[in-house]
Amino acid sequence: MTQPRGYSGPEEALAAIAQDVAGAGPAADAARAWQHEVEALTGTGTAEAGRVRAEVDVQGMLTGLVVGDVVASRGGRVVTAAVRTALRQAQESVREKAARSAEAAWGPGSATAEAFRAEVEAATPLVEALPSETDGRTIPGSGPQSPRQGGTW
């Protein structure tokens, strides 16, 4: 039987392996802790003076939406514009939090932090925020033929 290269015998090789495994424990624990932190990340955005609030998770899923009665009473186009604005802010917020978390865990500019940032950006494509009806501009495509842009409530 041949001896592993670089070790004087099997005992030394096993001791080296045991040392490597022991050293991996804290790193694995830190990676698991970071995973749990990331899974709990959310981003929040608001519109219409806080009367509309959206929350998304790190995967870009809408996890919370509040539309105040005052805003709702102004109709679907107003609600649509406000929700889109709040949603975009929430997406930007969760992207920022995810980037900071990854940099804190893996180091600024690290390959892992950059890869995670790219994954979160891919999972949270930014919605186009529409101008509100109260800013004096018209909402493109907000006519009755464009239900995707709002107008129904």
Short mmCIF file of C-alpha atoms in Angstrom, two decimals:
data_model
loop_
_atom_site.label_atom_id
_atom_site.label_comp_id
_atom_site.label_asym_id
_atom_site.label_seq_id
_atom_site.Cartn_x
_atom_site.Cartn_y
_atom_site.Cartn_z
CA MET A 1 0.00 0.00 0.00
CA THR A 2 1.38 3.39 -0.93
CA GLN A 3 1.54 6.29 1.44
CA PRO A 4 -0.24 9.58 0.62
CA ARG A 5 2.19 12.08 -0.83
CA GLY A 6 3.39 14.76 1.55
CA TYR A 7 2.57 12.85 4.73
CA SER A 8 4.81 10.54 6.67
CA GLY A 9 1.99 8.09 7.20
CA PRO A 10 -1.76 7.60 7.41
CA GLU A 11 -1.91 9.02 10.93
CA GLU A 12 -0.46 12.33 9.77
CA ALA A 13 -2.86 12.45 6.79
CA LEU A 14 -5.86 11.74 9.04
CA ALA A 15 -4.71 14.40 11.49
CA ALA A 16 -4.47 16.92 8.63
CA ILE A 17 -7.96 15.98 7.45
CA ALA A 18 -9.36 16.30 10.98
CA GLN A 19 -7.78 19.74 11.27
CA ASP A 20 -9.31 20.83 7.94
CA VAL A 21 -12.73 19.56 8.99
CA ALA A 22 -12.51 21.33 12.37
CA GLY A 23 -11.56 24.56 10.61
CA ALA A 24 -14.50 24.27 8.23
CA GLY A 25 -17.04 24.17 11.06
CA PRO A 26 -16.96 27.89 11.94
CA ALA A 27 -17.00 28.89 8.27
CA ALA A 28 -19.95 26.62 7.58
CA ASP A 29 -21.76 27.98 10.63
CA ALA A 30 -21.14 31.55 9.45
CA ALA A 31 -22.42 30.67 5.95
CA ARG A 32 -25.59 29.14 7.42
CA ALA A 33 -26.15 32.18 9.62
CA TRP A 34 -25.76 34.47 6.60
CA GLN A 35 -28.17 32.31 4.60
CA HIS A 36 -30.82 32.70 7.31
CA GLU A 37 -30.18 36.46 7.43
CA VAL A 38 -30.59 36.76 3.67
CA GLU A 39 -33.75 34.65 3.61
CA ALA A 40 -35.30 37.11 6.08
CA LEU A 41 -34.37 40.25 4.13
CA THR A 42 -37.20 42.47 2.97
CA GLY A 43 -37.39 45.82 1.28
CA THR A 44 -40.07 48.41 1.88
CA GLY A 45 -41.24 51.30 -0.25
CA THR A 46 -43.92 53.92 0.11
CA ALA A 47 -45.85 56.39 -2.02
CA GLU A 48 -48.59 58.97 -1.60
CA ALA A 49 -47.12 60.32 1.64
CA GLY A 50 -46.91 56.82 3.13
CA ARG A 51 -50.52 55.93 2.37
CA VAL A 52 -49.32 53.17 0.04
CA ARG A 53 -46.73 50.70 1.27
CA ALA A 54 -45.19 47.72 -0.50
CA GLU A 55 -42.85 45.06 0.85
CA VAL A 56 -40.84 42.50 -1.14
CA ASP A 57 -38.57 39.66 -0.14
CA VAL A 58 -35.08 39.03 -1.48
CA GLN A 59 -36.54 36.92 -4.29
CA GLY A 60 -38.64 39.84 -5.46
CA MET A 61 -41.96 38.47 -4.29
CA LEU A 62 -44.49 40.98 -3.02
CA THR A 63 -45.03 40.04 0.63
CA GLY A 64 -47.08 42.99 1.78
CA LEU A 65 -49.21 45.73 0.28
CA VAL A 66 -51.22 48.43 2.00
CA VAL A 67 -53.34 50.96 0.14
CA GLY A 68 -54.96 53.59 2.30
CA ASP A 69 -58.62 54.44 1.82
CA VAL A 70 -57.79 58.01 0.82
CA VAL A 71 -55.67 56.77 -2.08
CA ALA A 72 -58.08 54.00 -3.01
CA SER A 73 -60.93 56.50 -3.26
CA ARG A 74 -59.00 58.37 -5.97
CA GLY A 75 -59.35 55.50 -8.44
CA GLY A 76 -57.39 52.79 -10.14
CA ARG A 77 -54.92 54.96 -12.06
CA VAL A 78 -53.82 56.71 -8.89
CA VAL A 79 -53.58 53.43 -7.02
CA THR A 80 -51.63 51.79 -9.86
CA ALA A 81 -49.10 54.63 -10.04
CA ALA A 82 -48.68 54.65 -6.25
CA VAL A 83 -48.30 50.88 -5.98
CA ARG A 84 -45.71 50.83 -8.76
CA THR A 85 -43.76 53.63 -7.07
CA ALA A 86 -43.83 51.87 -3.70
CA LEU A 87 -42.93 48.55 -5.30
CA ARG A 88 -39.92 50.02 -7.10
CA GLN A 89 -38.69 51.59 -3.86
CA ALA A 90 -39.11 48.23 -2.11
CA GLN A 91 -37.12 46.48 -4.84
CA GLU A 92 -34.34 49.05 -4.62
CA SER A 93 -34.35 48.72 -0.83
CA VAL A 94 -34.02 44.92 -0.81
CA ARG A 95 -31.26 45.10 -3.44
CA GLU A 96 -29.31 47.54 -1.27
CA LYS A 97 -29.79 45.47 1.88
CA ALA A 98 -28.72 42.28 0.09
CA ALA A 99 -25.59 43.92 -1.29
CA ARG A 100 -24.62 45.26 2.16
CA SER A 101 -25.25 41.88 3.77
CA ALA A 102 -23.13 40.02 1.22
CA GLU A 103 -20.29 42.54 1.51
CA ALA A 104 -20.36 42.28 5.31
CA ALA A 105 -20.26 38.48 5.13
CA TRP A 106 -17.86 37.92 2.23
CA GLY A 107 -16.01 41.21 1.81
CA PRO A 108 -16.59 44.21 -0.42
CA GLY A 109 -15.90 43.37 -4.05
CA SER A 110 -15.57 39.65 -3.36
CA ALA A 111 -16.67 37.25 -6.06
CA THR A 112 -19.34 35.83 -3.74
CA ALA A 113 -20.74 39.26 -2.87
CA GLU A 114 -20.81 40.28 -6.53
CA ALA A 115 -22.44 37.01 -7.62
CA PHE A 116 -25.11 37.36 -4.95
CA ARG A 117 -25.77 40.99 -5.90
CA ALA A 118 -26.26 39.90 -9.52
CA GLU A 119 -28.64 37.11 -8.47
CA VAL A 120 -30.77 39.48 -6.40
CA GLU A 121 -30.88 42.01 -9.25
CA ALA A 122 -32.01 39.27 -11.64
CA ALA A 123 -34.71 38.18 -9.18
CA THR A 124 -35.96 41.74 -8.65
CA PRO A 125 -36.31 43.39 -12.06
CA LEU A 126 -37.26 46.97 -11.31
CA VAL A 127 -40.81 47.92 -12.22
CA GLU A 128 -41.31 51.18 -14.06
CA ALA A 129 -42.70 53.75 -11.68
CA LEU A 130 -45.52 55.76 -13.23
CA PRO A 131 -46.06 59.44 -12.54
CA SER A 132 -48.93 60.10 -10.18
CA GLU A 133 -51.95 61.96 -11.46
CA THR A 134 -51.30 64.70 -8.94
CA ASP A 135 -48.01 65.80 -10.50
CA GLY A 136 -49.68 67.35 -13.55
CA ARG A 137 -48.45 64.80 -16.09
CA THR A 138 -50.48 62.21 -17.87
CA ILE A 139 -49.85 58.54 -17.39
CA PRO A 140 -48.78 56.91 -20.66
CA GLY A 141 -51.25 54.27 -21.80
CA SER A 142 -53.69 54.98 -18.99
CA GLY A 143 -56.72 55.04 -21.24
CA PRO A 144 -59.54 52.51 -21.04
CA GLN A 145 -57.79 50.21 -23.57
CA SER A 146 -54.82 49.72 -21.24
CA PRO A 147 -55.92 47.82 -18.11
CA ARG A 148 -52.29 46.84 -17.39
CA GLN A 149 -51.64 50.48 -16.52
CA GLY A 150 -54.59 50.79 -14.13
CA GLY A 151 -57.82 52.65 -14.25
CA THR A 152 -60.06 50.06 -12.63
CA TRP A 153 -60.59 49.70 -8.92
#
